[in-house]
Coordinates of C-alpha atoms in Angstrom, one line a residue:
Chain A
M1 CA 87.6 3.6 -3.9
D2 CA 86.0 2.2 -7.1
L3 CA 82.6 2.2 -5.7
L4 CA 83.0 5.9 -4.6
T5 CA 84.1 7.1 -7.8
A6 CA 81.4 5.2 -9.7
L7 CA 78.8 6.9 -7.6
I8 CA 80.1 10.3 -8.3
D9 CA 80.9 9.5 -11.9
P10 CA 77.4 10.3 -13.3
L11 CA 77.8 13.8 -12.3
R12 CA 81.0 14.5 -14.3
D13 CA 79.4 13.2 -17.6
L14 CA 76.7 15.9 -17.9
P15 CA 76.5 19.5 -16.9
V16 CA 73.7 19.4 -14.4
I17 CA 72.3 22.8 -14.9
G18 CA 72.1 22.1 -18.7
V19 CA 69.9 18.9 -17.7
F20 CA 67.6 21.1 -15.6
I21 CA 67.0 23.6 -18.3
K22 CA 66.3 20.8 -20.8
L23 CA 63.8 19.1 -18.5
L24 CA 62.0 22.3 -17.5
R25 CA 61.0 22.5 -21.1
G26 CA 58.4 20.1 -20.3
L27 CA 57.3 22.0 -17.3
P28 CA 54.6 23.9 -19.1
M29 CA 52.9 20.6 -20.4
T30 CA 52.9 19.5 -16.7
L31 CA 51.2 22.6 -15.3
M32 CA 48.8 22.7 -18.2
L33 CA 47.5 19.3 -17.3
V34 CA 47.6 19.7 -13.5
V35 CA 46.0 23.2 -13.1
P36 CA 42.9 22.7 -15.3
S37 CA 42.2 19.2 -14.5
V38 CA 42.3 19.8 -10.7
F39 CA 40.0 22.9 -11.0
I40 CA 37.5 21.5 -13.6
G41 CA 37.7 18.2 -11.5
A42 CA 36.9 20.2 -8.3
V43 CA 33.8 21.5 -10.0
I44 CA 32.5 18.2 -11.1
A45 CA 33.5 16.8 -7.7
S46 CA 31.4 19.2 -5.9
L47 CA 28.3 18.3 -8.1
L48 CA 29.0 14.6 -7.5
A49 CA 29.3 15.1 -3.8
F50 CA 26.0 17.0 -3.8
M51 CA 24.4 14.3 -5.8
R52 CA 25.5 12.0 -3.3
F53 CA 23.5 13.6 -0.6
S54 CA 20.4 13.7 -2.7
R55 CA 17.4 11.8 -1.5
N56 CA 16.7 10.4 -4.9
P57 CA 18.1 7.0 -5.2
L58 CA 18.8 7.3 -8.8
I59 CA 20.9 10.3 -8.5
C60 CA 22.6 9.1 -5.5
G61 CA 23.3 5.8 -6.9
F62 CA 24.7 7.2 -10.1
A63 CA 27.1 9.5 -8.1
R64 CA 28.0 6.5 -5.8
C65 CA 28.8 4.1 -8.7
Y66 CA 30.8 6.9 -10.6
I67 CA 32.9 7.4 -7.4
S68 CA 33.6 3.7 -6.5
I69 CA 34.1 2.7 -10.2
F70 CA 36.6 5.5 -11.1
R71 CA 38.4 5.3 -7.7
S72 CA 39.3 1.6 -8.2
V73 CA 40.6 1.9 -11.9
P74 CA 44.2 2.8 -12.1
L75 CA 44.7 6.2 -13.9
L76 CA 47.1 4.4 -16.4
V77 CA 44.2 2.1 -17.5
L78 CA 41.8 5.1 -17.6
L79 CA 44.4 7.2 -19.8
F80 CA 44.8 4.0 -22.1
I81 CA 41.0 3.7 -22.5
V82 CA 40.6 7.3 -23.3
Y83 CA 43.6 7.6 -25.5
Y84 CA 43.5 4.3 -27.6
G85 CA 39.9 3.2 -26.9
P86 CA 38.0 5.5 -29.4
G87 CA 40.0 4.1 -32.3
Q88 CA 37.9 1.1 -32.1
F89 CA 34.7 3.2 -32.8
R90 CA 36.1 5.7 -35.1
E91 CA 33.5 5.8 -37.7
F92 CA 30.8 6.0 -35.1
L93 CA 32.6 8.8 -33.3
T94 CA 33.3 10.7 -36.5
N95 CA 29.6 10.6 -37.4
L96 CA 28.8 11.9 -34.0
G97 CA 31.2 14.7 -34.5
I98 CA 33.1 14.3 -31.3
Y99 CA 36.0 12.4 -32.6
W100 CA 38.3 15.3 -32.6
I101 CA 38.3 15.4 -28.8
F102 CA 40.2 12.0 -29.0
R103 CA 42.7 13.2 -31.9
S104 CA 44.3 15.6 -29.5
D105 CA 46.8 13.8 -27.2
Y106 CA 46.5 16.6 -24.6
L107 CA 42.6 16.6 -24.5
C108 CA 42.6 12.9 -24.1
A109 CA 45.0 13.0 -21.1
L110 CA 42.9 16.0 -19.6
V111 CA 39.7 14.0 -19.9
A112 CA 41.3 10.9 -18.1
F113 CA 42.7 13.3 -15.4
I114 CA 39.4 15.1 -14.8
I115 CA 37.3 11.8 -14.5
N116 CA 39.9 10.6 -12.1
T117 CA 40.5 13.7 -9.9
S118 CA 36.8 14.3 -9.7
A119 CA 36.1 10.8 -8.2
Y120 CA 38.6 11.3 -5.5
G121 CA 37.6 14.9 -5.1
A122 CA 33.9 13.9 -4.5
E123 CA 34.9 11.7 -1.5
I124 CA 37.1 14.7 -0.1
I125 CA 34.1 17.1 -0.5
R126 CA 31.6 14.8 1.0
G127 CA 33.8 14.1 3.9
A128 CA 34.3 18.0 4.5
V129 CA 30.4 18.5 4.4
L130 CA 29.8 15.6 6.7
S131 CA 32.4 17.0 9.2
I132 CA 30.4 20.4 9.5
N133 CA 28.8 20.7 13.1
P134 CA 25.1 20.0 12.5
G135 CA 24.5 22.7 15.1
Q136 CA 25.7 25.3 12.7
I137 CA 23.3 24.1 10.0
E138 CA 20.5 24.0 12.6
A139 CA 21.5 27.5 13.4
G140 CA 21.3 28.7 10.0
R141 CA 17.8 27.2 9.6
A142 CA 16.7 28.6 12.8
C143 CA 17.5 32.0 11.4
G144 CA 15.2 31.3 8.5
M145 CA 18.0 30.8 5.9
S146 CA 16.7 29.4 2.6
R147 CA 18.5 26.4 1.3
W148 CA 20.7 28.3 -1.1
L149 CA 21.5 30.9 1.4
L150 CA 22.5 28.3 3.8
L151 CA 24.5 26.4 1.3
R152 CA 26.3 29.9 0.3
R153 CA 27.0 31.4 3.7
I154 CA 27.4 28.3 5.8
I155 CA 28.1 25.1 4.0
I156 CA 30.4 26.1 1.4
P157 CA 32.8 28.1 3.4
I158 CA 33.1 25.8 6.3
A159 CA 33.5 22.8 3.9
F160 CA 36.0 24.7 1.9
R161 CA 38.1 25.0 4.9
H162 CA 37.7 21.5 6.0
A163 CA 38.7 20.1 2.5
L164 CA 41.8 22.2 2.0
P165 CA 44.4 19.7 3.4
A166 CA 43.0 16.7 1.8
Y167 CA 42.8 18.7 -1.4
S168 CA 46.4 19.6 -1.2
N169 CA 47.1 16.0 -1.1
E170 CA 45.0 15.4 -4.1
F171 CA 46.6 18.1 -6.0
I172 CA 50.2 16.6 -5.2
L173 CA 48.8 13.3 -6.4
M174 CA 47.6 14.9 -9.6
V175 CA 51.1 16.6 -10.0
K176 CA 52.8 13.0 -9.6
A177 CA 50.2 11.4 -11.9
T178 CA 51.1 13.7 -14.7
A179 CA 54.2 11.8 -15.1
L180 CA 52.1 9.1 -16.6
V181 CA 51.3 11.0 -19.6
S182 CA 55.0 10.4 -21.0
I183 CA 53.8 6.7 -21.5
V184 CA 51.2 7.8 -24.2
T185 CA 53.9 10.0 -25.7
L186 CA 53.0 13.5 -24.6
M187 CA 56.1 15.7 -24.3
D188 CA 56.3 16.2 -20.4
M189 CA 59.1 16.3 -18.3
T190 CA 59.3 12.5 -17.6
F191 CA 59.2 12.1 -21.6
I192 CA 62.1 14.5 -22.1
A193 CA 64.1 13.0 -19.3
I194 CA 63.7 9.3 -20.6
E195 CA 64.5 10.5 -24.1
M196 CA 67.8 12.3 -22.8
R197 CA 68.8 9.1 -20.9
Y198 CA 68.6 7.0 -24.0
R199 CA 70.5 9.6 -26.0
T200 CA 73.5 10.0 -23.5
P201 CA 76.2 7.5 -24.4
A202 CA 76.6 6.0 -21.0
Q203 CA 73.1 6.0 -20.1
N204 CA 73.6 7.2 -16.8
S205 CA 70.7 8.1 -14.5
T206 CA 71.5 11.7 -13.5
V207 CA 68.7 12.9 -15.6
L208 CA 66.4 10.9 -13.5
Y209 CA 67.7 12.4 -10.4
C210 CA 67.2 15.9 -11.7
L211 CA 63.7 15.0 -12.8
A212 CA 62.8 13.9 -9.3
A213 CA 64.2 17.0 -7.8
I214 CA 62.0 18.9 -10.0
Y215 CA 58.8 17.1 -9.2
F216 CA 59.9 17.3 -5.5
T217 CA 60.2 21.2 -5.7
I218 CA 57.1 21.5 -7.4
N219 CA 55.1 19.6 -4.8
Y220 CA 56.9 21.3 -2.0
V221 CA 55.7 24.8 -3.5
V222 CA 52.1 23.4 -3.8
A223 CA 52.1 22.1 -0.3
W224 CA 53.3 25.6 1.0
L225 CA 50.8 27.5 -1.1
F226 CA 47.8 25.4 0.3
K227 CA 49.4 26.0 3.8
K228 CA 49.2 29.7 3.1
V229 CA 45.5 29.4 1.8
E230 CA 44.6 27.6 5.0
Y231 CA 46.2 30.1 7.2
R232 CA 44.3 32.8 5.5
V233 CA 41.0 31.1 5.8
S234 CA 41.1 30.1 9.4
A235 CA 41.9 33.4 10.9
H236 CA 39.1 33.2 13.3
L237 CA 40.3 29.8 14.9
R238 CA 43.8 31.2 15.7
E239 CA 44.7 32.6 19.2
P240 CA 44.7 36.3 19.0
V241 CA 48.2 37.8 18.6
T242 CA 48.7 40.1 21.8
N243 CA 52.0 41.6 21.7
V244 CA 52.1 43.8 24.7
L245 CA 55.5 45.3 23.9
S246 CA 54.6 46.4 20.4
P247 CA 54.2 50.4 20.7
D248 CA 50.7 50.4 18.8
T249 CA 49.2 48.2 21.5
Q250 CA 50.4 50.6 24.3
P251 CA 47.6 52.8 25.7
T252 CA 48.2 56.3 24.6
L253 CA 46.9 59.3 26.4
Chain B
M1 CA 29.0 -5.9 -30.2
V2 CA 28.6 -7.9 -26.9
A3 CA 29.0 -11.1 -28.8
D4 CA 32.2 -9.8 -30.3
Y5 CA 33.4 -8.9 -26.9
F6 CA 32.7 -12.2 -25.4
E7 CA 34.5 -14.2 -28.5
T8 CA 37.5 -11.8 -28.1
M9 CA 37.7 -12.2 -24.2
G10 CA 36.2 -15.7 -23.8
F11 CA 38.0 -18.8 -23.1
G12 CA 37.5 -20.5 -26.6
P13 CA 40.3 -21.0 -29.2
N14 CA 40.6 -17.5 -30.3
G15 CA 39.7 -16.0 -26.8
W16 CA 42.1 -14.1 -24.7
G17 CA 40.3 -15.2 -21.5
W18 CA 43.1 -17.5 -20.1
V19 CA 45.9 -15.1 -20.9
M20 CA 44.1 -12.2 -19.1
L21 CA 43.5 -14.5 -16.2
R22 CA 47.1 -15.5 -15.9
A23 CA 48.0 -11.7 -15.9
S24 CA 45.5 -10.9 -13.3
G25 CA 47.2 -13.5 -11.3
M26 CA 50.5 -11.9 -12.1
T27 CA 49.1 -8.4 -11.0
I28 CA 47.8 -10.0 -7.7
F29 CA 51.0 -11.9 -6.9
L30 CA 53.1 -8.7 -7.6
S31 CA 51.0 -6.5 -5.6
V32 CA 50.8 -8.7 -2.6
T33 CA 54.8 -9.5 -2.6
G34 CA 55.4 -5.7 -3.2
F35 CA 52.9 -5.0 -0.4
F36 CA 54.6 -7.5 1.9
V37 CA 58.0 -5.9 1.4
G38 CA 56.3 -2.5 1.8
N39 CA 55.1 -3.5 5.2
I40 CA 58.7 -4.4 6.4
F41 CA 60.1 -0.9 5.0
G42 CA 57.0 0.7 6.4
A43 CA 57.6 -0.8 9.9
L44 CA 61.3 0.0 9.9
A45 CA 60.5 3.6 8.6
A46 CA 57.9 4.2 11.4
I47 CA 60.2 2.8 14.0
A48 CA 63.0 5.1 12.8
K49 CA 60.7 8.0 12.8
L50 CA 59.4 7.2 16.3
A51 CA 62.8 6.7 17.8
N52 CA 64.6 8.9 20.0
N53 CA 67.6 9.4 17.7
K54 CA 68.0 12.5 15.5
V55 CA 70.1 10.6 12.6
L56 CA 67.3 7.8 12.4
N57 CA 64.6 10.6 12.4
V58 CA 66.2 12.2 9.7
V59 CA 66.8 9.3 7.6
A60 CA 63.1 8.2 8.0
N61 CA 61.8 11.7 7.0
T62 CA 64.0 12.1 3.9
Y63 CA 62.8 8.7 2.8
L64 CA 59.1 9.5 3.3
N65 CA 59.3 13.0 1.8
I66 CA 61.1 11.8 -1.2
V67 CA 58.7 8.9 -1.9
R68 CA 55.7 11.1 -1.4
G69 CA 57.2 14.2 -3.2
V70 CA 58.5 12.2 -6.4
P71 CA 56.1 10.5 -9.0
E72 CA 56.0 6.8 -8.5
L73 CA 56.6 6.3 -12.3
V74 CA 60.0 8.2 -11.8
L75 CA 60.7 6.1 -8.6
I76 CA 60.1 2.9 -10.7
Y77 CA 62.4 4.0 -13.5
I78 CA 65.2 4.9 -10.9
V79 CA 64.9 1.5 -9.1
F80 CA 64.8 -0.2 -12.3
Y81 CA 68.0 1.5 -14.0
E82 CA 69.9 2.1 -10.8
S83 CA 69.4 -1.4 -9.1
S84 CA 71.3 -3.1 -12.0
S85 CA 74.1 -0.6 -12.2
L86 CA 74.4 -0.7 -8.4
V87 CA 74.8 -4.3 -8.3
T88 CA 77.4 -4.2 -11.1
T89 CA 79.3 -1.6 -9.4
I90 CA 79.3 -3.6 -6.2
A91 CA 80.3 -6.8 -7.9
Q92 CA 83.1 -5.0 -9.9
T93 CA 84.7 -3.8 -6.5
F94 CA 84.8 -7.5 -5.6
G95 CA 86.3 -8.3 -8.8
Y96 CA 83.5 -9.7 -11.1
P97 CA 84.0 -8.0 -14.4
E98 CA 80.8 -8.8 -16.4
P99 CA 77.8 -6.4 -15.9
I100 CA 74.9 -7.8 -14.1
F101 CA 71.4 -7.6 -15.2
L102 CA 68.9 -8.2 -12.4
P103 CA 65.7 -10.1 -13.3
V104 CA 62.8 -7.7 -13.7
F105 CA 60.3 -9.4 -10.9
P106 CA 62.6 -8.7 -7.8
V107 CA 63.2 -5.2 -9.2
A108 CA 59.6 -4.5 -9.5
V109 CA 58.7 -5.8 -6.0
T110 CA 61.4 -3.6 -4.6
A111 CA 60.1 -0.6 -6.5
L112 CA 56.4 -1.3 -5.0
G113 CA 57.9 -2.0 -1.6
V114 CA 59.8 1.2 -1.5
I115 CA 56.6 3.2 -2.5
S116 CA 54.1 1.4 -0.3
G117 CA 56.6 1.5 2.7
A118 CA 56.4 5.3 2.7
Y119 CA 52.7 5.4 3.0
L120 CA 52.5 2.5 5.5
A121 CA 55.1 4.0 7.7
E122 CA 52.6 7.0 8.3
V123 CA 49.7 4.5 8.8
F124 CA 51.8 2.6 11.5
R125 CA 53.1 5.7 13.2
A126 CA 49.4 7.2 13.4
A127 CA 48.3 3.8 14.8
F128 CA 51.1 3.9 17.3
L129 CA 50.3 7.3 18.6
T130 CA 46.8 6.3 19.5
I131 CA 48.1 3.6 22.0
H132 CA 47.3 5.0 25.5
K133 CA 50.6 6.0 27.2
G134 CA 49.4 4.2 30.4
E135 CA 49.5 0.9 28.8
L136 CA 53.0 1.2 28.1
E137 CA 53.8 2.6 31.5
A138 CA 51.9 -0.4 32.9
A139 CA 53.7 -3.0 30.8
R140 CA 57.1 -1.4 31.9
S141 CA 56.0 -1.4 35.6
V142 CA 55.2 -5.0 35.6
G143 CA 58.8 -5.5 34.2
M144 CA 58.2 -6.4 30.7
A145 CA 61.4 -6.2 28.5
P146 CA 61.1 -3.9 25.5
G147 CA 60.8 -6.9 23.1
L148 CA 58.1 -8.5 25.2
M149 CA 56.2 -5.1 25.3
F150 CA 56.5 -4.7 21.6
R151 CA 55.2 -8.2 20.9
R152 CA 52.4 -8.2 23.6
I153 CA 51.3 -4.6 23.8
I154 CA 52.2 -2.5 20.8
I155 CA 51.9 -5.0 17.8
P156 CA 48.3 -6.1 18.8
Q157 CA 47.0 -2.6 19.3
V158 CA 48.9 -1.1 16.2
L159 CA 47.7 -3.7 13.8
R160 CA 44.0 -3.1 15.1
Y161 CA 44.0 0.5 14.6
A162 CA 46.1 0.3 11.4
V163 CA 43.8 -2.1 9.5
P164 CA 41.7 0.8 7.6
G165 CA 44.8 2.7 6.8
I166 CA 46.6 -0.6 5.6
G167 CA 43.5 -1.3 3.3
N168 CA 43.8 2.1 1.8
V169 CA 47.6 1.5 0.9
W170 CA 46.7 -1.9 -0.5
Q171 CA 44.1 -0.4 -2.8
F172 CA 46.6 2.4 -3.8
I173 CA 49.6 -0.3 -4.3
L174 CA 47.2 -2.6 -6.5
K175 CA 46.5 0.4 -8.8
E176 CA 50.3 1.5 -8.8
S177 CA 51.4 -2.2 -10.0
S178 CA 49.8 -1.1 -13.5
L179 CA 52.8 1.1 -13.6
I180 CA 55.2 -1.9 -13.5
S181 CA 54.2 -2.6 -17.1
V182 CA 56.7 0.0 -18.1
I183 CA 59.7 -2.2 -17.0
G184 CA 58.3 -5.4 -18.7
V185 CA 56.6 -7.5 -16.1
V186 CA 53.6 -9.2 -17.9
E187 CA 50.9 -8.1 -15.6
I188 CA 47.1 -7.0 -16.6
M189 CA 48.4 -3.8 -18.3
R190 CA 51.3 -5.2 -20.3
Q191 CA 49.1 -8.2 -21.4
T192 CA 46.3 -5.7 -22.4
K193 CA 48.7 -3.6 -24.4
M194 CA 49.9 -6.6 -26.2
G195 CA 46.3 -7.9 -26.8
A196 CA 45.3 -4.6 -28.1
G197 CA 48.1 -4.3 -30.5
S198 CA 47.8 -7.8 -32.1
T199 CA 43.7 -7.6 -32.3
H200 CA 43.3 -4.0 -33.0
K201 CA 40.7 -3.8 -30.4
P202 CA 42.0 -1.4 -28.0
F203 CA 38.8 -0.6 -26.3
T204 CA 37.8 -4.1 -25.6
F205 CA 41.1 -4.8 -23.8
F206 CA 41.5 -1.7 -21.7
I207 CA 37.9 -1.9 -20.5
T208 CA 38.5 -5.5 -19.7
A209 CA 41.7 -4.2 -17.7
A210 CA 39.6 -1.8 -15.8
I211 CA 36.9 -4.5 -15.1
L212 CA 39.6 -6.9 -13.7
F213 CA 41.0 -4.0 -11.6
I214 CA 37.6 -3.2 -10.2
V215 CA 36.8 -6.9 -9.3
I216 CA 40.2 -7.3 -7.5
A217 CA 39.7 -4.0 -5.6
F218 CA 36.2 -5.1 -4.8
F219 CA 37.1 -8.4 -3.3
T220 CA 40.0 -7.4 -1.5
G221 CA 38.1 -4.5 0.0
V222 CA 35.5 -6.6 1.2
G223 CA 38.3 -8.8 2.9
F224 CA 39.7 -5.7 4.5
R225 CA 36.4 -4.7 5.8
K226 CA 35.8 -8.3 7.3
L227 CA 39.4 -8.0 8.7
E228 CA 38.6 -4.7 10.4
Q229 CA 35.5 -6.1 11.9
W230 CA 37.3 -9.2 13.1
S231 CA 40.2 -7.1 14.7
T232 CA 37.9 -4.7 16.4
R233 CA 35.5 -7.3 17.7
G234 CA 36.8 -6.8 21.3
M235 CA 36.3 -3.3 21.3
K236 CA 33.4 -1.1 22.5
R237 CA 30.8 -0.3 19.7
E238 CA 29.9 3.1 19.0

């Protein structure tokens, strides 16, 4: 019975509700990192994706290098480069007048996250554009659409729909990535959890389980929201709902 | 500036070159072992998910969802803190009084294995589902036992279809291995932090870490592409 009591024991030491409330104080930081970085990242990613389609070898090459480099650097390394790196060139950057960006913990983390997510997002968007049926683009051209009209009416709406499932994954990866900012001492949920764990006398790990539960819930909600949006934008692909028994579909005299 | 960089990172008396190379070796060793353990976890989870057994399905799904929904850093902390206390508790039930502290390396490998296993399970499952049903029926009709069928029909094809996915998970786990620095294994990231701290040249060191990761990712990526070509050599070319 010793093993069983030891497994239940952590729950007795800490009132779990209190732990959740304390951890949730870090939630605004997590959201403030994820939401702007994914949205700004998506804008940069679309630019990169279209640069990748460019026939100019310089533009295409730049985008290709950017994507392959930042996809193979771990986010933690990127975070450390942006966070600690500029200290080495302090005078130079102060003269340039941009050192203030690197003075703020939050902006540093945001910059690192945007660079990372834009590289991954660019590949997702490129894949989505490539999966458009060429017939649809030809049809647009045949109707005499200009490049921009074609982009606005045909390519962007279809690519958006194709990119949604993969982007939902990317969003979840970013939510999970925000836990890394605790290593550079930003006060997010993970940081609070680790602090709390050290301060409780028995150092039990209930806090970590609560933390995991919160992240899991956030990701569940994100996945659910993306499914909702996907359902909304694919109305024309669904089977029509024909409910013969409902009174409004009955023919009336 | 460039000369300064090569002096810091070179192999001279004050250079950090050898130390960084050793750390890279550790990163590769850590990722490879973690990845290997992950393959075992992944195969077991995939089999459990494909099995015709409700309990196994629920267990596999819980494992996959938890690992994919919880940050890797938090998982690493949980494995790190809980493994020692779990082993201690088990030891105490058998009458061993002292608390036990596990060495860091096996804990790190377990953590990476648990994480990569969840992603590999999905890769294996997807690969299994692409096997034509007729092939399994054919194997059964010539009287193959399940074990023989698994070895001769399922494994070769699953591995062939899974190679690109396995390559992706490898790249992912290579990058995740940088998180292991938080629990104290001296791999690239940990070594870089120490170097940056003692020389006050953080940019030099972190850029080097990035370059090392890019180089490892590039060469292993080439390796996986070769493996993919080799494994699909008997298939029709599109």
